[in-house]
Coordinates of C-alpha atoms in Angstrom, one line a residue:
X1 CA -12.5 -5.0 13.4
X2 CA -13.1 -2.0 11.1
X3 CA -10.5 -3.1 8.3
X4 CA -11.2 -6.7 8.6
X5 CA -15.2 -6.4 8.0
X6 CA -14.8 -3.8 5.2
X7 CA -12.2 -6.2 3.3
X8 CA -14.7 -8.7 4.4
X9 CA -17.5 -7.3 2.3
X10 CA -15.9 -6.6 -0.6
X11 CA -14.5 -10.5 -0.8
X12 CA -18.1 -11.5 -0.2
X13 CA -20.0 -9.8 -2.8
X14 CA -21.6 -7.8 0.3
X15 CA -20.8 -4.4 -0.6
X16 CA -24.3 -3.0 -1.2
X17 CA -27.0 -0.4 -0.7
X18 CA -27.6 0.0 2.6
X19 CA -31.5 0.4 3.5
X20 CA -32.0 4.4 4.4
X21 CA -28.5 5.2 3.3
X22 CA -27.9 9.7 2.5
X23 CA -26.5 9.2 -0.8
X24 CA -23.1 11.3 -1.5
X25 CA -23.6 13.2 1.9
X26 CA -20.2 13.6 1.6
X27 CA -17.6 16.9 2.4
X28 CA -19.0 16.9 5.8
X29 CA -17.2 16.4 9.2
X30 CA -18.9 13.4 10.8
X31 CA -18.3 12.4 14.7
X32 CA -18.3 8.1 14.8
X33 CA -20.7 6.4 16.6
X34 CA -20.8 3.2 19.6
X35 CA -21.0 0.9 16.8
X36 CA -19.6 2.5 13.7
X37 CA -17.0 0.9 11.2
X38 CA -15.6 2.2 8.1
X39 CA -17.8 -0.1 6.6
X40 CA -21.2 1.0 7.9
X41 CA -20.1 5.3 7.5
X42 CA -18.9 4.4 4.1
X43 CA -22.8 2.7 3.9
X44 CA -24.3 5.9 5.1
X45 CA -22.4 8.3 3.2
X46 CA -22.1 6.9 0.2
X47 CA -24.8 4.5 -0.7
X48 CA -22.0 1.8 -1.0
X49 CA -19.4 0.2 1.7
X50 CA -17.7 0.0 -0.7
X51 CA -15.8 3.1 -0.6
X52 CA -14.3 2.9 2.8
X53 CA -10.8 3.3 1.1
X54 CA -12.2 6.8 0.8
X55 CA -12.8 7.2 4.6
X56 CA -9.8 5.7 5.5
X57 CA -7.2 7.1 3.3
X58 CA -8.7 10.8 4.5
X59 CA -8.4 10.0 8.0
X60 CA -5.4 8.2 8.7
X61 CA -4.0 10.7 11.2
X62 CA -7.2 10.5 13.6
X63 CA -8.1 6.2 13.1
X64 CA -6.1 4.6 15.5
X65 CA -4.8 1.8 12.9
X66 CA -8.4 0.9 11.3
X67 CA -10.4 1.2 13.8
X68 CA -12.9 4.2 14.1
X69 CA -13.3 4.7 17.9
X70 CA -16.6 6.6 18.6
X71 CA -16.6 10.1 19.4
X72 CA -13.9 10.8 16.6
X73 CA -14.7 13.7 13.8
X74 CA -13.8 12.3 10.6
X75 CA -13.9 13.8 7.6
X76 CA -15.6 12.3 4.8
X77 CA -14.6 13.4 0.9
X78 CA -17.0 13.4 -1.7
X79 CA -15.5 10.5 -4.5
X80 CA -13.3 11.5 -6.5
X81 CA -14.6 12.2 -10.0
X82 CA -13.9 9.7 -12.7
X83 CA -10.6 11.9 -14.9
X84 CA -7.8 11.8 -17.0
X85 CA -4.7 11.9 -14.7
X86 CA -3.3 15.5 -14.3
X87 CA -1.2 16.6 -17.7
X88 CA 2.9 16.1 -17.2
X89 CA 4.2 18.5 -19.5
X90 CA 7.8 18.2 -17.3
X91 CA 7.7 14.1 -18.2
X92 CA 9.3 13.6 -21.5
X93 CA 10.9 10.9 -23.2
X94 CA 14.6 11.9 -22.8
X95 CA 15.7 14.1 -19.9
X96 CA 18.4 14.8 -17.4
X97 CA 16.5 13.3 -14.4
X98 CA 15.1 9.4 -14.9
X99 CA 13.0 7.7 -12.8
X100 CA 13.0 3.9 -13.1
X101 CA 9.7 1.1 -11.9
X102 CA 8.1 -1.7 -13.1
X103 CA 5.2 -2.9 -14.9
X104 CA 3.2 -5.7 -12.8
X105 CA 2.6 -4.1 -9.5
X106 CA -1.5 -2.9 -10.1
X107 CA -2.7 -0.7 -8.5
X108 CA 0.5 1.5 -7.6
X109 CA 2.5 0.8 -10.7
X110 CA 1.5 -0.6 -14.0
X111 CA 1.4 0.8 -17.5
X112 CA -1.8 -0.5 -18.2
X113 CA -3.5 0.5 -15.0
X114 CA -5.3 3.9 -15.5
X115 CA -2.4 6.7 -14.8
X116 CA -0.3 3.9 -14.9
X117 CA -0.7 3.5 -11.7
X118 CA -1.2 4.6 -8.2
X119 CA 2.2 5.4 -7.7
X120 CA 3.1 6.4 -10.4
X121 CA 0.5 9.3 -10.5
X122 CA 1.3 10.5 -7.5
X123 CA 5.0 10.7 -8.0
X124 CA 4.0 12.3 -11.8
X125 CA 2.0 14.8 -9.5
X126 CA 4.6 15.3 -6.9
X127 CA 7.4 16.2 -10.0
X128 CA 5.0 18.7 -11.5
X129 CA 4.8 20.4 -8.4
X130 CA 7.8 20.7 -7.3
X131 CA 9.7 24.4 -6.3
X132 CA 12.3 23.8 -8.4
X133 CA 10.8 21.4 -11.6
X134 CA 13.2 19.9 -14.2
X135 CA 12.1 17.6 -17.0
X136 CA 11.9 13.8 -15.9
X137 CA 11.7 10.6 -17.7
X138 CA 10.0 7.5 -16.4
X139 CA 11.7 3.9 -17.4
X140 CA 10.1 0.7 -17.4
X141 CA 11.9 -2.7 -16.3
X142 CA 9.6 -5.6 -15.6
X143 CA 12.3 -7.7 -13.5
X144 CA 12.1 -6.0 -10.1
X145 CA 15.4 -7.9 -9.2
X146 CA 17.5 -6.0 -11.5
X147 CA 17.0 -2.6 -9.9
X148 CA 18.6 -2.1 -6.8
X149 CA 21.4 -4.0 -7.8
X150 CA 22.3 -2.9 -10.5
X151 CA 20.7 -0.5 -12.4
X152 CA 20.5 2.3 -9.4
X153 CA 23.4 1.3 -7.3
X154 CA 25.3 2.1 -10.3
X155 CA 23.0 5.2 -11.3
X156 CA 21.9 3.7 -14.6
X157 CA 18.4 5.4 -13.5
X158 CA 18.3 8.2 -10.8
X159 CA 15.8 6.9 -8.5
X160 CA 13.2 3.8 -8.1
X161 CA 9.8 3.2 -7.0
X162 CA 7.9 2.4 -5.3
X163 CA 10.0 0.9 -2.5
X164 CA 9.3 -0.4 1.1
X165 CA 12.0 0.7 4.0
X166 CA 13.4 -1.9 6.4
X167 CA 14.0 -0.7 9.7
X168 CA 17.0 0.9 9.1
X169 CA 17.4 1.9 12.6
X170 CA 17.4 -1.8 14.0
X171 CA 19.7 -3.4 11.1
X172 CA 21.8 -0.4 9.3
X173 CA 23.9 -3.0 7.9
X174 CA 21.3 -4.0 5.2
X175 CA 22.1 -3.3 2.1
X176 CA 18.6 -1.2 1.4
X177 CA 19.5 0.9 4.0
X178 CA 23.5 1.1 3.6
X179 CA 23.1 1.5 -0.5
X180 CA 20.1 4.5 -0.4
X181 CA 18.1 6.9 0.5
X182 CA 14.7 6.8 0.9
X183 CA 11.8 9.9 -0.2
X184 CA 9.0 10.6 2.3
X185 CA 6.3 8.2 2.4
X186 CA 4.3 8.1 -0.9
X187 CA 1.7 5.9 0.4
X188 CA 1.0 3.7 3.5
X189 CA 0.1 -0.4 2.9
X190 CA -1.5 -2.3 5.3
X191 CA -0.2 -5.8 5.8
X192 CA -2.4 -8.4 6.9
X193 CA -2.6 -11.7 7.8
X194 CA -5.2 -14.0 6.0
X195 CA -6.6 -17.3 7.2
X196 CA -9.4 -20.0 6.4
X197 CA -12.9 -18.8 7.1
X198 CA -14.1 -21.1 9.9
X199 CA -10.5 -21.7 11.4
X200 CA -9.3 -21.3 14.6
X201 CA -6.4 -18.7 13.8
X202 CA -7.1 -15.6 15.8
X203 CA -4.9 -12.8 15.9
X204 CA -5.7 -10.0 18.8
X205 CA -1.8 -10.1 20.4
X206 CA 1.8 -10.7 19.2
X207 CA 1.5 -13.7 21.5
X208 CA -1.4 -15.5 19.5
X209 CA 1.3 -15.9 16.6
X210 CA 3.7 -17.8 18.4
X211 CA 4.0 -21.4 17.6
X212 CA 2.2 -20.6 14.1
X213 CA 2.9 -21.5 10.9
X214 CA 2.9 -18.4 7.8
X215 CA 3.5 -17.6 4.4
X216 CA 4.7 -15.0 2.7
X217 CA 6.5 -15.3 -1.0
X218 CA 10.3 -15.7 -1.2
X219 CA 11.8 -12.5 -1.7
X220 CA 9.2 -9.9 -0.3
X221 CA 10.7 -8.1 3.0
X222 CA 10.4 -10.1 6.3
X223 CA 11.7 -7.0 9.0
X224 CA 8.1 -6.6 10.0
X225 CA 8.4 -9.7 11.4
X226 CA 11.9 -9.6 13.2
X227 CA 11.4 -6.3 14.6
X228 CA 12.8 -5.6 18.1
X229 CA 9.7 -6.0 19.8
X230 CA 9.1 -9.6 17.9
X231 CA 12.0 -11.4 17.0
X232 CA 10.0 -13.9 15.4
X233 CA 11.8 -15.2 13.7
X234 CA 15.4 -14.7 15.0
X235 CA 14.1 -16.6 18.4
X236 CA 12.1 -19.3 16.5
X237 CA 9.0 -18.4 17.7
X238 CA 7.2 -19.1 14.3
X239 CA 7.6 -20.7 11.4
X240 CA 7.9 -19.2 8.2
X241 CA 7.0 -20.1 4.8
X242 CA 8.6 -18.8 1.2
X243 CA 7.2 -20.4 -1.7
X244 CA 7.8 -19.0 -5.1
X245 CA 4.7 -16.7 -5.2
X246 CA 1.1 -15.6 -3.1
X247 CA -0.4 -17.9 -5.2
X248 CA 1.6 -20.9 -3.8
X249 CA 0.8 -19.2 -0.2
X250 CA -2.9 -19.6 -0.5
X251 CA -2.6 -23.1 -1.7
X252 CA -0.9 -24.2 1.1
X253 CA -3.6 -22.5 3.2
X254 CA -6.5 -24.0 2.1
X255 CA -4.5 -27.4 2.3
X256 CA -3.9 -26.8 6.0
X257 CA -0.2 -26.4 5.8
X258 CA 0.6 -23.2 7.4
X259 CA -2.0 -21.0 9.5
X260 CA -1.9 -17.7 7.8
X261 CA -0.5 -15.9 4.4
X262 CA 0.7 -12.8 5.1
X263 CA 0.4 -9.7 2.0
X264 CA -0.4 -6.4 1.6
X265 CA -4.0 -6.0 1.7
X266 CA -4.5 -5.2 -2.0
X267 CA -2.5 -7.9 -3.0
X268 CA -3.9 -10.8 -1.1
X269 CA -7.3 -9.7 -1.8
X270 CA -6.7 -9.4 -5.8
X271 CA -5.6 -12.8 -5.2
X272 CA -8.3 -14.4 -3.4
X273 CA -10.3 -13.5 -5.6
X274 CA -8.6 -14.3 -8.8
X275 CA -8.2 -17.7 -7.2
X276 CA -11.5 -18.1 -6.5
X277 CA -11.3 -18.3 -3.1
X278 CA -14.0 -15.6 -1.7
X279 CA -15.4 -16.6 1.2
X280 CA -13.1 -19.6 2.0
X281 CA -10.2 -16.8 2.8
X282 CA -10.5 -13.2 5.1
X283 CA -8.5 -11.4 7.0
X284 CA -7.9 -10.8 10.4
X285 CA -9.1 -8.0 12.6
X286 CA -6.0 -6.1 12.5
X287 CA -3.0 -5.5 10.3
X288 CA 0.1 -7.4 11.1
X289 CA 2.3 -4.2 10.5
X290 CA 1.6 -1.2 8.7
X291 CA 5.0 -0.4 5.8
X292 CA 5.1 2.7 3.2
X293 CA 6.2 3.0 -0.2
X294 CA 9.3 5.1 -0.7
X295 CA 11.2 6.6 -3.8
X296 CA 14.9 5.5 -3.2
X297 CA 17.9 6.9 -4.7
X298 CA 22.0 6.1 -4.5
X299 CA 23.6 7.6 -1.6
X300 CA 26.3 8.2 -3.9
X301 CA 24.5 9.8 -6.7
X302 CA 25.8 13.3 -7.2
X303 CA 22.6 14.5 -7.0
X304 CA 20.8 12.6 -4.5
X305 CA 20.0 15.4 -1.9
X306 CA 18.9 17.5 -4.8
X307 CA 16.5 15.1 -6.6
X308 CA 15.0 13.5 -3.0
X309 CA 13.9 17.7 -2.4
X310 CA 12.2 17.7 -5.3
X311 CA 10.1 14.8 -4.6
X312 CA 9.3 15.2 -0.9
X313 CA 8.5 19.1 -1.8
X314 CA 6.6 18.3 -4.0
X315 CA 4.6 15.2 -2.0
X316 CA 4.2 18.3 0.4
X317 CA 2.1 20.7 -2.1
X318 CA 0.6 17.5 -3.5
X319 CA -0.8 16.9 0.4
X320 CA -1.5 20.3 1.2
X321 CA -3.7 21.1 -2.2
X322 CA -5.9 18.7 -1.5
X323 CA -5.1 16.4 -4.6
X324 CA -3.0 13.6 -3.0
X325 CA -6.4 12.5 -1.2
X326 CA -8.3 13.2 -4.8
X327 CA -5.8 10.9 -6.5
X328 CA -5.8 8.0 -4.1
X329 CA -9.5 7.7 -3.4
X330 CA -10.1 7.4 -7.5
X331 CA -7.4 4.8 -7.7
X332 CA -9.0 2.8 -4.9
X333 CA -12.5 3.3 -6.4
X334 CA -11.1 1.8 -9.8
X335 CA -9.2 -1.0 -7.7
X336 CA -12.3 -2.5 -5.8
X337 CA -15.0 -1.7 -9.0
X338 CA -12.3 -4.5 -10.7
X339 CA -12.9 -7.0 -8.0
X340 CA -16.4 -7.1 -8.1

């Protein structure tokens, strides 16, 4: 219940000072307690819940999902300081390599978001340190649906991000998975299920969804919810709803028409509380699915095994000098400080 009570908090207005709390008792190894969330170590170690991101981003290979089972050593990072992003002296306007994303997906890509972006830092980061650095460009096109098709299928741009990956073990034939290839993770996403507060939606099994009704905005991916062990949808077992955009989910939640939306936890919670709709909307316990965000490129770019090095090598030395972690706990610090 560790994710659910942190996002919980946060949508409240309860993310505050906890009595007793050992401010910035932080770059210490901490072994959870009978009792312990996120939410209340955050509490302890840094005077706000707040900064669970922190915890849970620095953890993710010891947290079973969210959850932070007692008797577990997790390490907790002291915040990231408040800085410029890193200098790209390889990013220029013109150059052989060109990376294309959009504008209008805060935190992880968006030119006015600091960095512009989660994302994009990271993959600004991962470029700079790559073993074999070549001068990149980074384009900007605001209409996601001209991407894939056709601006990198045809190799206008080299590669795209941020992208999730279907399973392209279960259904090769799509055309994600036929048409490219896909980097390393650059980040993992959460995707949860959000329902009234008071309702009677629960969500502990697969088999508590069946015969529900969800929502989830035309055109975002829907594998997670057709995967082998599911078939959801393919077998009818719920219903599923694509209106025209999350906002037009959350209506049709609070008028009763379908059970749960469905987003990525950043996402749905920007938009519950643009919408006003803290404390009337929280998530469940767990995560419906967990998806990552990719770098894609043509399979039939020239240079496709070439340019897909560069970026996983350099996610690699990103990871292992500690920065990755420094760089996503400041953009998660910025994204929650905007929701208060």
């Amino acid at each position: 219940m560790a994710l659910r009570n942190l996002i919980r908090a946060c949508l409240l207005g309860l993310a505050t000072v906890l009595p007793g709390s050992a401010w910035a008792l932080c770059d210490v190894t901490y072994k959870v307690q009978p009792g312990d969330t996120l939410f209340s170590i955050a509490g302890f170690h840094y005077g706000s819940t707040e900064k669970w991101t922190l915890v849970y981003y620095a953890n993710q290979g010891v947290l079973q999902g969210q959850e932070a089972v007692p008797g577990t050593d997790v390490f907790i990072p002291c915040a990231a300081a408040t800085v410029e992003p890193d200098a790209t002296p390889l990013r220029q306007e013109t150059a052989g390599m060109t990376l294309l994303t959009a504008s209008n997906y805060a935190p992880f890509t968006d030119r006015t978001w600091p960095g512009e972006g989660l994302v994009t830092e990271l993959v600004n980061a991962a470029l700079e340190l790559s073993p074999s650095p070549v001068p990149y460009a980074i384009a900007w096109e605001d209409d996601w649906s001209q991407h894939l098709f056709p601006l990198l299928d045809q190799k206008t741009y080299d590669m795209g991000f941020p992208w999730i990956k279907p399973d392209c073990a279960a259904t090769p034939e799509n055309e994600r998975c036929a048409k490219f290839h896909f980097s390393d993770p650059l980040m993992e996403l959460p995707i949860m299920l959000f329902a009234g507060q008071g309702s009677d939606f629960n969500y502990e099994t697969d088999d508590d969804l069946v015969g529900r009704t969800l929502c989830r905005p035309a055109g975002y991916f829907t594998h997670d919810l057709d995967r082998a062990d599911r078939r959801w949808l393919s077998e009818g077992k719920i219903t599923l709803v694509q209106p025209a955009s999350p906002e037009a989910c959350f209506e049709a939640l609070v008028a009763g028409e379908v059970d749960a939306v469905t987003l990525n936890v950043f996402l749905g919670a920007s938009k519950i509380v643009s919408m006003g709709l803290r404390g009337k909307v929280l998530p469940m316990d767990k995560p419906l699915s967990r998806e990552a965000l990719h770098v894609i490129i043509s399979k039939t770019h020239w240079r496709g095994t070439t340019h897909l090095y560069r970026i996983n090598a350099g996610l690699a030395a990103l990871r292992d000098s500690g920065r990755y972690n420094e760089i996503v706990s400041r953009h998660l610090e910025v994204f929650w400080d905007r929701l208060k």
